[in-house]
Structures are given as structure tokens and as C-alpha cells.
C-alpha positions as a printed NumPy array, in Angstrom:
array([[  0.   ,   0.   ,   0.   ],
       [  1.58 ,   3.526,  -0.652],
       [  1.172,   5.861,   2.081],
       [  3.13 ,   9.393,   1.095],
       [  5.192,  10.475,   4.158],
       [  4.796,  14.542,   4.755],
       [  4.834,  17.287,   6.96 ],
       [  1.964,  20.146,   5.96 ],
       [  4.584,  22.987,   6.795],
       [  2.965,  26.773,   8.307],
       [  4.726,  27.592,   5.011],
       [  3.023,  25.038,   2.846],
       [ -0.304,  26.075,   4.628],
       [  0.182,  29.759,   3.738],
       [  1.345,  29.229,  -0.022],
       [ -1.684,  26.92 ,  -0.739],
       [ -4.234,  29.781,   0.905],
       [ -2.359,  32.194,  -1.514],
       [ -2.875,  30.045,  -4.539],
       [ -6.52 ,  30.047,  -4.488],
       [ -6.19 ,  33.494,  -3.935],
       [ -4.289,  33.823,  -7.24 ],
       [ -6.931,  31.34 ,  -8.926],
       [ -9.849,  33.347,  -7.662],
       [ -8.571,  36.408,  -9.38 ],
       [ -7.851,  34.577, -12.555],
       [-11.421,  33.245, -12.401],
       [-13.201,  36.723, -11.938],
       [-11.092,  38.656, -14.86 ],
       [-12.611,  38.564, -17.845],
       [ -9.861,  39.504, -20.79 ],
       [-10.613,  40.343, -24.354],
       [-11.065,  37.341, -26.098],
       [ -8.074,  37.839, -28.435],
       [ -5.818,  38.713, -25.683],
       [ -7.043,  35.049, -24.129],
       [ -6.358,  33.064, -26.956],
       [ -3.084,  34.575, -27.713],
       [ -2.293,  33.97 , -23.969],
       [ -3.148,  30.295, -23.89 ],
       [ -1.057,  29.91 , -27.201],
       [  2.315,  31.833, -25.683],
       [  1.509,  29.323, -22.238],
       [  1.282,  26.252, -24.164],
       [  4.378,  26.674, -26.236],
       [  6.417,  27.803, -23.032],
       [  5.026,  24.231, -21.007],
       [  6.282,  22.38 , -24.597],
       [  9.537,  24.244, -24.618],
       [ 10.199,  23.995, -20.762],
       [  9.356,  20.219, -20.134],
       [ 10.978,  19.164, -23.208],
       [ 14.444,  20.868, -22.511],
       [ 14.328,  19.962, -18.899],
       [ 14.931,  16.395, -20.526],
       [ 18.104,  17.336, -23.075],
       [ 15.821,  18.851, -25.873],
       [ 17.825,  21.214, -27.722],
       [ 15.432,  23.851, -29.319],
       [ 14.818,  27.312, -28.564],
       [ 11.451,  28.883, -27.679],
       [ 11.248,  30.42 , -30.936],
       [ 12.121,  27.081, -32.584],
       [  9.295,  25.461, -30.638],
       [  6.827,  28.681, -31.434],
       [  7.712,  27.75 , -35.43 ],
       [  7.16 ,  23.671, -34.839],
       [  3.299,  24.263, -33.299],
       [  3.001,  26.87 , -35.5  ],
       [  3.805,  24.248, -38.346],
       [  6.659,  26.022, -39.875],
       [  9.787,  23.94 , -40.564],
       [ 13.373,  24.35 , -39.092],
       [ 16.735,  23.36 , -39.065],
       [ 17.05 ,  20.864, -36.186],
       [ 18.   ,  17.734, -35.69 ],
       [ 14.494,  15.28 , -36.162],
       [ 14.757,  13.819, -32.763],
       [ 14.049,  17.154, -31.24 ],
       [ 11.625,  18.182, -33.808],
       [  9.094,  15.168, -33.048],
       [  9.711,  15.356, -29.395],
       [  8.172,  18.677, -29.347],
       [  5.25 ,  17.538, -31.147],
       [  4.657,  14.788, -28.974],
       [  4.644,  16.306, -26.373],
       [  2.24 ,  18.966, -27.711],
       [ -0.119,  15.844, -28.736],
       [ -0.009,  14.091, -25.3  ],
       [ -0.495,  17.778, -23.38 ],
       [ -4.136,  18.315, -26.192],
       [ -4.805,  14.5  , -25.455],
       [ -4.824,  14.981, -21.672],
       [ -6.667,  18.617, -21.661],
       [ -8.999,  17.544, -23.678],
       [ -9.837,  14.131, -21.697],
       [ -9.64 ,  16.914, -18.657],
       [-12.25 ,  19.446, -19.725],
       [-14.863,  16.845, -20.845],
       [-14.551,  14.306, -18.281],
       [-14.788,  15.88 , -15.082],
       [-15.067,  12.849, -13.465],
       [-12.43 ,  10.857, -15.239],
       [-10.524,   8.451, -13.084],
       [ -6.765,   8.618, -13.585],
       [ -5.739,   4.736, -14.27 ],
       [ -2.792,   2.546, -15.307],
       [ -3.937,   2.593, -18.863],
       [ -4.82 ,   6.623, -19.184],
       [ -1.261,   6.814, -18.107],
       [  0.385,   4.157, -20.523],
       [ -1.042,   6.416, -23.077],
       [  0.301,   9.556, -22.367],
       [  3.591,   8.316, -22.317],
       [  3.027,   6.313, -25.589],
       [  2.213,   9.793, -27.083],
       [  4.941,  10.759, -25.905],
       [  7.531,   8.353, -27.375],
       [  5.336,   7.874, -30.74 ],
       [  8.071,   7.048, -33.385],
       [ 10.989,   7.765, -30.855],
       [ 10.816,   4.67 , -29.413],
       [  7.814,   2.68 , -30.434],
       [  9.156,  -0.563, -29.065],
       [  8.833,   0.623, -25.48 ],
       [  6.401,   3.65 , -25.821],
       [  3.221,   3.006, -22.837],
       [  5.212,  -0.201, -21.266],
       [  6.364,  -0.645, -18.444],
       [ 10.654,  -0.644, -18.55 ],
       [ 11.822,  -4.752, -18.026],
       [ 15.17 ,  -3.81 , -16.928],
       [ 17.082,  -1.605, -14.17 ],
       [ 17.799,   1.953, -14.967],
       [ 20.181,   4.292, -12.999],
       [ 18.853,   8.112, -13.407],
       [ 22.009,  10.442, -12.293],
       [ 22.774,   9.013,  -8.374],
       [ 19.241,   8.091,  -8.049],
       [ 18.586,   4.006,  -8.438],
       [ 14.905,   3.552,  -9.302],
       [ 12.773,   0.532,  -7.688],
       [ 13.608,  -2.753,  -9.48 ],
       [ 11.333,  -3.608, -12.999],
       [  9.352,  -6.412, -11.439],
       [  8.394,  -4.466,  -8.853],
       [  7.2  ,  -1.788, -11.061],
       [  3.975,  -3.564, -12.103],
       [  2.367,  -3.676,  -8.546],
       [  4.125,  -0.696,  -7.739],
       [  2.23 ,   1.057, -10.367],
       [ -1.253,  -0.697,  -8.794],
       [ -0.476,   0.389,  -5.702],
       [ -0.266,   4.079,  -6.989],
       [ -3.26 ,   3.817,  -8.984],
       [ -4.975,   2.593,  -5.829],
       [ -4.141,   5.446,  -4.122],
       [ -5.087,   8.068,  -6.779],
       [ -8.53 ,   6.866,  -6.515],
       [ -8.985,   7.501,  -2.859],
       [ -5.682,   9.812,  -2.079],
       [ -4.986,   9.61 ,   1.458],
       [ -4.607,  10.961,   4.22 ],
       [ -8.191,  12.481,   3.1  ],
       [ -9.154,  15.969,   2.905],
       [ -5.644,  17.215,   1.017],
       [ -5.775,  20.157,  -1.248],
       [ -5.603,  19.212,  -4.846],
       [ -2.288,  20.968,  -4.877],
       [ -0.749,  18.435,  -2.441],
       [ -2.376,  15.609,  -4.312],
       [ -1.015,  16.601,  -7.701],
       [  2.794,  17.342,  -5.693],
       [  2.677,  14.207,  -4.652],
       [  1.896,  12.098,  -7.747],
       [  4.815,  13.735,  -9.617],
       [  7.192,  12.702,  -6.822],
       [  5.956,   9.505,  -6.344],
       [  5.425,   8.697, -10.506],
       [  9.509,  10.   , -11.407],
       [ 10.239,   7.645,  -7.808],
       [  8.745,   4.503,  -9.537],
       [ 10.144,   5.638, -12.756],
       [  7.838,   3.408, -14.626],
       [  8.871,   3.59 , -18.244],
       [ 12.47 ,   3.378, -19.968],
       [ 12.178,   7.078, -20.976],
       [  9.875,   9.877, -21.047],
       [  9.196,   9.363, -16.821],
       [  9.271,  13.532, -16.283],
       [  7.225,  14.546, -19.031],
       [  4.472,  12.071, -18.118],
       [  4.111,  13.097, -14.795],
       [  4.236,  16.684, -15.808],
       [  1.355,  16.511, -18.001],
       [ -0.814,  14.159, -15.37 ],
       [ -0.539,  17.034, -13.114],
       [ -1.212,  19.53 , -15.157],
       [ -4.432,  17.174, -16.253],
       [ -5.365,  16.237, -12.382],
       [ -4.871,  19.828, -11.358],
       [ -7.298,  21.303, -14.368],
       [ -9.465,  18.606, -12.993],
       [-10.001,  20.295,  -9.986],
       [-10.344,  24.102, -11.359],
       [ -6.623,  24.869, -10.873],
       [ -6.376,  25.56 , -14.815],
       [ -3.25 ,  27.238, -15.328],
       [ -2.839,  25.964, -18.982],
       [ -4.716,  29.516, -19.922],
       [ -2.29 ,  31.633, -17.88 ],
       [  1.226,  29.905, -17.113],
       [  3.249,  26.937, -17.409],
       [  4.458,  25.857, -14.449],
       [  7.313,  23.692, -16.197],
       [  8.969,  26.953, -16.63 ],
       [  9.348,  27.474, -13.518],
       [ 11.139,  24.044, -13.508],
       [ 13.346,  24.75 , -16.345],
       [ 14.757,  27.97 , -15.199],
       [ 16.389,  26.338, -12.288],
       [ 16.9  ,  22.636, -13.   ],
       [ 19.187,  21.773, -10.416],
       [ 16.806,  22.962,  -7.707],
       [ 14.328,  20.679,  -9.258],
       [ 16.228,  17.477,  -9.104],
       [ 17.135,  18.575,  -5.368],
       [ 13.505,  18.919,  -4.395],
       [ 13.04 ,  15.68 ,  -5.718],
       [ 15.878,  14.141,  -4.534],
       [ 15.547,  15.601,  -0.753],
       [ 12.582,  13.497,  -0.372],
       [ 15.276,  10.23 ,  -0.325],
       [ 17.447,  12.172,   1.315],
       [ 14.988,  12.956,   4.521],
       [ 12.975,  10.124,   5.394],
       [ 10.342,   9.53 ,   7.911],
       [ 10.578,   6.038,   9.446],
       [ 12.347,   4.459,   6.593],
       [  9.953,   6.028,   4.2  ],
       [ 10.608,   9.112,   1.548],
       [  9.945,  12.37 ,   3.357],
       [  7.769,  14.918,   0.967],
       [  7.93 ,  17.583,   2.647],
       [ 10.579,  19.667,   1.024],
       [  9.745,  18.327,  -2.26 ],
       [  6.349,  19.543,  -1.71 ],
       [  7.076,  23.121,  -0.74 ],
       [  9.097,  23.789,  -3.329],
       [  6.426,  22.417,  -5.741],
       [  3.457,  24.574,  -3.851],
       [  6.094,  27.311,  -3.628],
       [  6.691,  27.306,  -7.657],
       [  3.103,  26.934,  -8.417],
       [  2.864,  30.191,  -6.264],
       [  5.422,  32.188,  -7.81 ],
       [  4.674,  31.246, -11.376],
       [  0.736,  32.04 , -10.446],
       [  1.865,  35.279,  -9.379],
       [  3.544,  36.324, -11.989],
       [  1.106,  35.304, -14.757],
       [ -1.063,  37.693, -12.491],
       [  1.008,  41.002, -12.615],
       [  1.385,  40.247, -16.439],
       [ -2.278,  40.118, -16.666],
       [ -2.838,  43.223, -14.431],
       [ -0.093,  45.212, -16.536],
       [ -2.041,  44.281, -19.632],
       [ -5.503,  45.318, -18.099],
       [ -3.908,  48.956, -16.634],
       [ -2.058,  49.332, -19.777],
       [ -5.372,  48.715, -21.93 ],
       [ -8.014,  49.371, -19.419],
       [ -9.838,  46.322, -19.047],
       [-12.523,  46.048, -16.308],
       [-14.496,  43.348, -16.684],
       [-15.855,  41.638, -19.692],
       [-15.26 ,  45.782, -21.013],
       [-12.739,  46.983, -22.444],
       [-11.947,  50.859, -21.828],
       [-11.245,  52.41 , -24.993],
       [ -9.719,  56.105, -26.213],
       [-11.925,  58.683, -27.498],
       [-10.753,  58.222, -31.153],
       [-11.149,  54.173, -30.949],
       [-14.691,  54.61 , -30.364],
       [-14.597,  57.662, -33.279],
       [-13.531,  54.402, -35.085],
       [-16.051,  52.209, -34.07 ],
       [-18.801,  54.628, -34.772],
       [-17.639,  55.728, -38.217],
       [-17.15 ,  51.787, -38.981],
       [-20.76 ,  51.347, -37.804],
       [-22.189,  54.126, -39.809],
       [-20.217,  53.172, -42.919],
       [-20.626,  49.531, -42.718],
       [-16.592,  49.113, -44.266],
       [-13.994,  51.324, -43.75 ],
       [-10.257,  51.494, -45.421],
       [ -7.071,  52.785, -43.807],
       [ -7.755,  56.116, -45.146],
       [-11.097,  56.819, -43.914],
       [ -9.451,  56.262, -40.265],
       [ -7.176,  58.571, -40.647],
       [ -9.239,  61.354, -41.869],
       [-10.933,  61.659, -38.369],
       [ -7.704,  60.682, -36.219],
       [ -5.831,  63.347, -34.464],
       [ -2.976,  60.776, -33.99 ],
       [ -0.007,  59.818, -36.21 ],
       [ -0.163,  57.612, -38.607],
       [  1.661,  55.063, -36.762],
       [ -0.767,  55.827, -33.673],
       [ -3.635,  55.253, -36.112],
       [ -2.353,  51.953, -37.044],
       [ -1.385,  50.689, -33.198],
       [ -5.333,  51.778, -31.895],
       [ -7.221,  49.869, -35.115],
       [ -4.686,  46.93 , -33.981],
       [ -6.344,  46.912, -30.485],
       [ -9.329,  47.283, -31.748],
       [ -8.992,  43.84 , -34.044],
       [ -7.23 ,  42.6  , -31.3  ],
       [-10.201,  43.17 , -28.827],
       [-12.45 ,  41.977, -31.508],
       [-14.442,  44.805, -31.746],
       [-13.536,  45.12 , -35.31 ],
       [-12.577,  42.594, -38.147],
       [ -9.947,  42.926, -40.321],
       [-10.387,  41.631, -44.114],
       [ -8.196,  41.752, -47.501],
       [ -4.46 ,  42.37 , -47.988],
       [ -2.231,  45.432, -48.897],
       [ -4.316,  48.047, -50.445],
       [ -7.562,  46.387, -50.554],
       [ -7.655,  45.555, -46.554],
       [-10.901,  47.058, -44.986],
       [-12.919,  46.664, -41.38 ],
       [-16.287,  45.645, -40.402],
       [-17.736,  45.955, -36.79 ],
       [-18.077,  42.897, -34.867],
       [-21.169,  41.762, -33.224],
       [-18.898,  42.951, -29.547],
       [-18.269,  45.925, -31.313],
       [-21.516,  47.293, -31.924],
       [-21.732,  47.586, -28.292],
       [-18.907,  50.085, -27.911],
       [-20.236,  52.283, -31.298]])
């Protein structure tokens, strides 16, 4: 039977209370919907980038930006279809997350995630468990025919986590210690367990796939990582791995990388006045909106007819305007022209 080992620190306590702070705000603000989806995009290739190079991939941000973007590059193929992989198994498990509220997290959900994973990397082990010893760094994983009812054991426990009553948070901390301890598969052990908690903790309305990716925090600091990990076989309580430090620093980066995401989101809503599902706009943007509404289409030149600003400034408050989705952008080059949106006809 597994039975995690842990201390709920004052400091865990406090970090956890500030998180659902942080997740309360995100659920009240209501951001343009442009602004969202570009958001969710930026936070999706930064989890693909950061989990990925955490394991030896070799590609740049903007490299990974081009790959989902489906642009080619020069890299080496290895690195190339690990990104998309991992991009596959990360849609596979958000989307089994937002329509299955009450999907149960089992041996075979998890065999597939890693077989996404591994998909023409290393098809001959990709979703099976490993049948030999591995050594990762100084740390010597449980032996392979253990691994089997080690697995059960853990899948068990994910049904009924206990001790009972623990925050989400602590549930998820705990399954990606205990999943990289077990080290169930030959390869692709860390970016399972990152996306399974990124899955269980969207489960339980912690979604932070729309405003950061907490592999980043991770990835910035990779040797503090493996020691997190690592100080929970260091410290043990009564034989057994001790958590605790493991599972502050994991509450602690949720908390940091939440908080962050959340000045970046107030910056944008000062910077463009957002209150609400509203968003404030400048005299001459709703001049705009009102000549687009009276005119039905309207070119470049109309706009700046009745702007005051540059024609640089011109350009920068129709982008927002797009951007907000107040007004829609169609044609190239000389023949581009706008239309009002339905969300835009309540600003004219």
C-alpha cells in the first residue's frame, strides 16, 4: 500500500491559501477574447519548450513557437518530433480533462500519455512498463518487477488519495514525486508526470494551462528541481521518503509562477483598461467604431481622416481594436478594410 510520508509545513499552509487566492482572481477577470487566446497559445508553447528541454531537448522557444506553429526548421528530427509529442499528449490529456470531469486517472490513461509521448521515438517501449534496471544520475529507481504492482499500488491510491481531505495541490505534488520515484517507463518518466498534473490539477479548477506553465518554472532552475526531488530520499520519515521539502518547493513554484502570470495580466488590463468583460477604450477608438458602424466598411484612409494621432498611432489603436475583436480585419495590402463585430456594436 503507498502511504506518502509529509509534513503540511505553516509555510506550505500559507502558499496553498495564496494560490486560491491567485486562482480566484484569474477566475473573476474577464480579458478580451483575443488577448485570451493569444495567452493560452504563448503558455502552451512555453510548457512544450520547458518540459521538453528539462529532458536534453535542444530547441529554442522560438524554434518550438515555429514547430506548433507548423513552420519547418533546421534541427536535428529527434528534437523536432519530441516537441510535437509532447504537444499531442499535453491536447490528449486537456482535452480528456475538460470533458470528463469525473475521469478516473488509471494505469492505462497513463500508458497512453507516455506512448504519445515516445510515438516514433521509441515505439518498441512507448506506454510499457521498462523490463530492466535503470540508474537516473545518483538516483537508483525501484527494481522492474516491482514496477507492475508498484504502479497498482499508486493507482490505488489516486482513486482515494490519502490521508483524506488534502488540497488538490498536495495531491497533484505528490503524484509527480511519487510517478519520477517509480520511474515506470524506460524514458519519457518527467514529461508524463508533468502533463498528469497539469491534467489532475485542471481537474479540480486549478487551470493554469490559460495563464502559465508551471514547467517553466522548472526549467529555469533545473538543479533545484532534481534537489527537491531528490531531498525526499534524502529525509525520510521512518524508513519512508519524506515529501515535505519536495512539496514546498512544488506549492512554492506553483505560487510564484501564479503570481507572476497575475502582474502580467494586471499590466495588460492597466495598460489597456480592461474592467471586466469591457474593455476601456480612447476617445478616437470609439470615433472608429462609430464611423465603422455608420459606414458599414472602412479602409485605412477613412481612419485617418478623423484621427488626431499619427499615422503610426492610427495603425497601433485599429490593432487593439482587431485585437479586442471589436472590429474585423479583411483583404491584404491596399484592398484591406474593417467591419464591426457583433462585440463591437456595443462600444459604437
Amino acid at each position: 500500500m503507498f502511504i506518502p510520508r509529509f509534513t503540511i509545513t505553516p509555510k506550505i499552509t500559507r502558499d496553498v491559501e495564496a494560490i486560491g487566492s491567485v486562482f480566484g482572481y484569474f477566475s473573476a477577470i474577464q480579458l478580451p477574447e483575443g488577448y485570451r487566446k493569444e495567452l493560452i497559445s504563448k503558455v502552451t508553447a512555453e510548457a512544450v519548450h520547458a518540459s521538453t528541454a528539462i529532458e536534453g531537448n535542444t530547441l529554442t522557444q522560438q524554434q518550438v513557437n515555429d514547430v506548433l506553429g507548423g513552420k519547418k526548421i533546421h534541427a536535428e528530427d529527434q528534437d523536432i518530433k519530441e516537441i510535437i509529442n509532447y504537444n499531442n499528449a499535453l491536447e490528449y490529456a486537456m482535452k480528456l480533462a475538460k470533458e470528463e470531469r469525473n475521469l478516473l486517472i488509471t494505469e492505462k490513461l497513463i500508458k497512453e500519455i507516455n506512448k504519445l509521448i515516445l510515438k516514433k521515438l521509441r515505439d518498441r517501449d512507448a506506454g510499457k512498463y521498462r523490463t530492466q534496471q535503470v540508474i537516473v544520475g545518483d538516483y537508483l529507481p525501484p527494481e522492474h518487477i516491482k514496477v507492475p504492482v508498484l504502479m497498482r499500488e499508486f493507482a490505488d491510491w489516486l482513486k482515494n488519495p490519502q490521508p483524506a481531505g488534502l488540497s488538490p495541490i498536495l495531491i497533484t505534488g505528490i503524484v509527480h514525486y511519487q510517478f519520477v520515484a517509480i520511474h515506470p517507463f524506460i524514458d519519457g518518466n518527467g514529461r508524463t508526470t508533468r502533463i498528469l498534473t497539469t491534467l489532475m490539477l485542471v481537474q479540480n479548477d486549478y487551470d493554469m494551462t490559460n495563464f502559465f506553465a508551471l514547467e517553466s518554472f522548472y526549467n529555469r532552475n533545473r538543479k533545484a528541481y532534481y534537489e527537491a526531488l531528490n531531498s525526499a530520499d534524502k529525509y525520510r520519515i521512518q524508513g519512508q521518503p519524506d515529501l515535505t521539502r519536495w512539496l514546498e518547493y512544488y506549492v512554492d513554484g506553483m505560487l510564484i509562477e501564479g503570481e507572476r502570470a497575475k502582474s502580467r495580466i494586471e499590466e495588460f488590463a492597466q495598460k489597456n483598461k480592461v474592467l471586466g468583460d469591457r474593455v476601456w477604450l480612447s476617445d478616437i477608438q470609439i470615433k472608429m467604431l462609430r464611423l465603422v458602424f455608420e459606414k458599414k466598411a472602412v479602409k485605412i484612409a477613412d481612419f485617418l481622416e478623423i484621427s488626431n494621432l499619427s499615422r503610426k498611432g492610427t495603425y497601433n489603436a485599429i490593432e487593439k481594436l482587431v485585437q479586442f475583436q471589436l472590429l474585423m480585419r479583411t483583404g491584404e495590402g491596399k484592398g484591406t478594410y474593417y467591419t464591426i463585430t457583433e462585440k463591437g456594436l456595443g462600444y459604437a
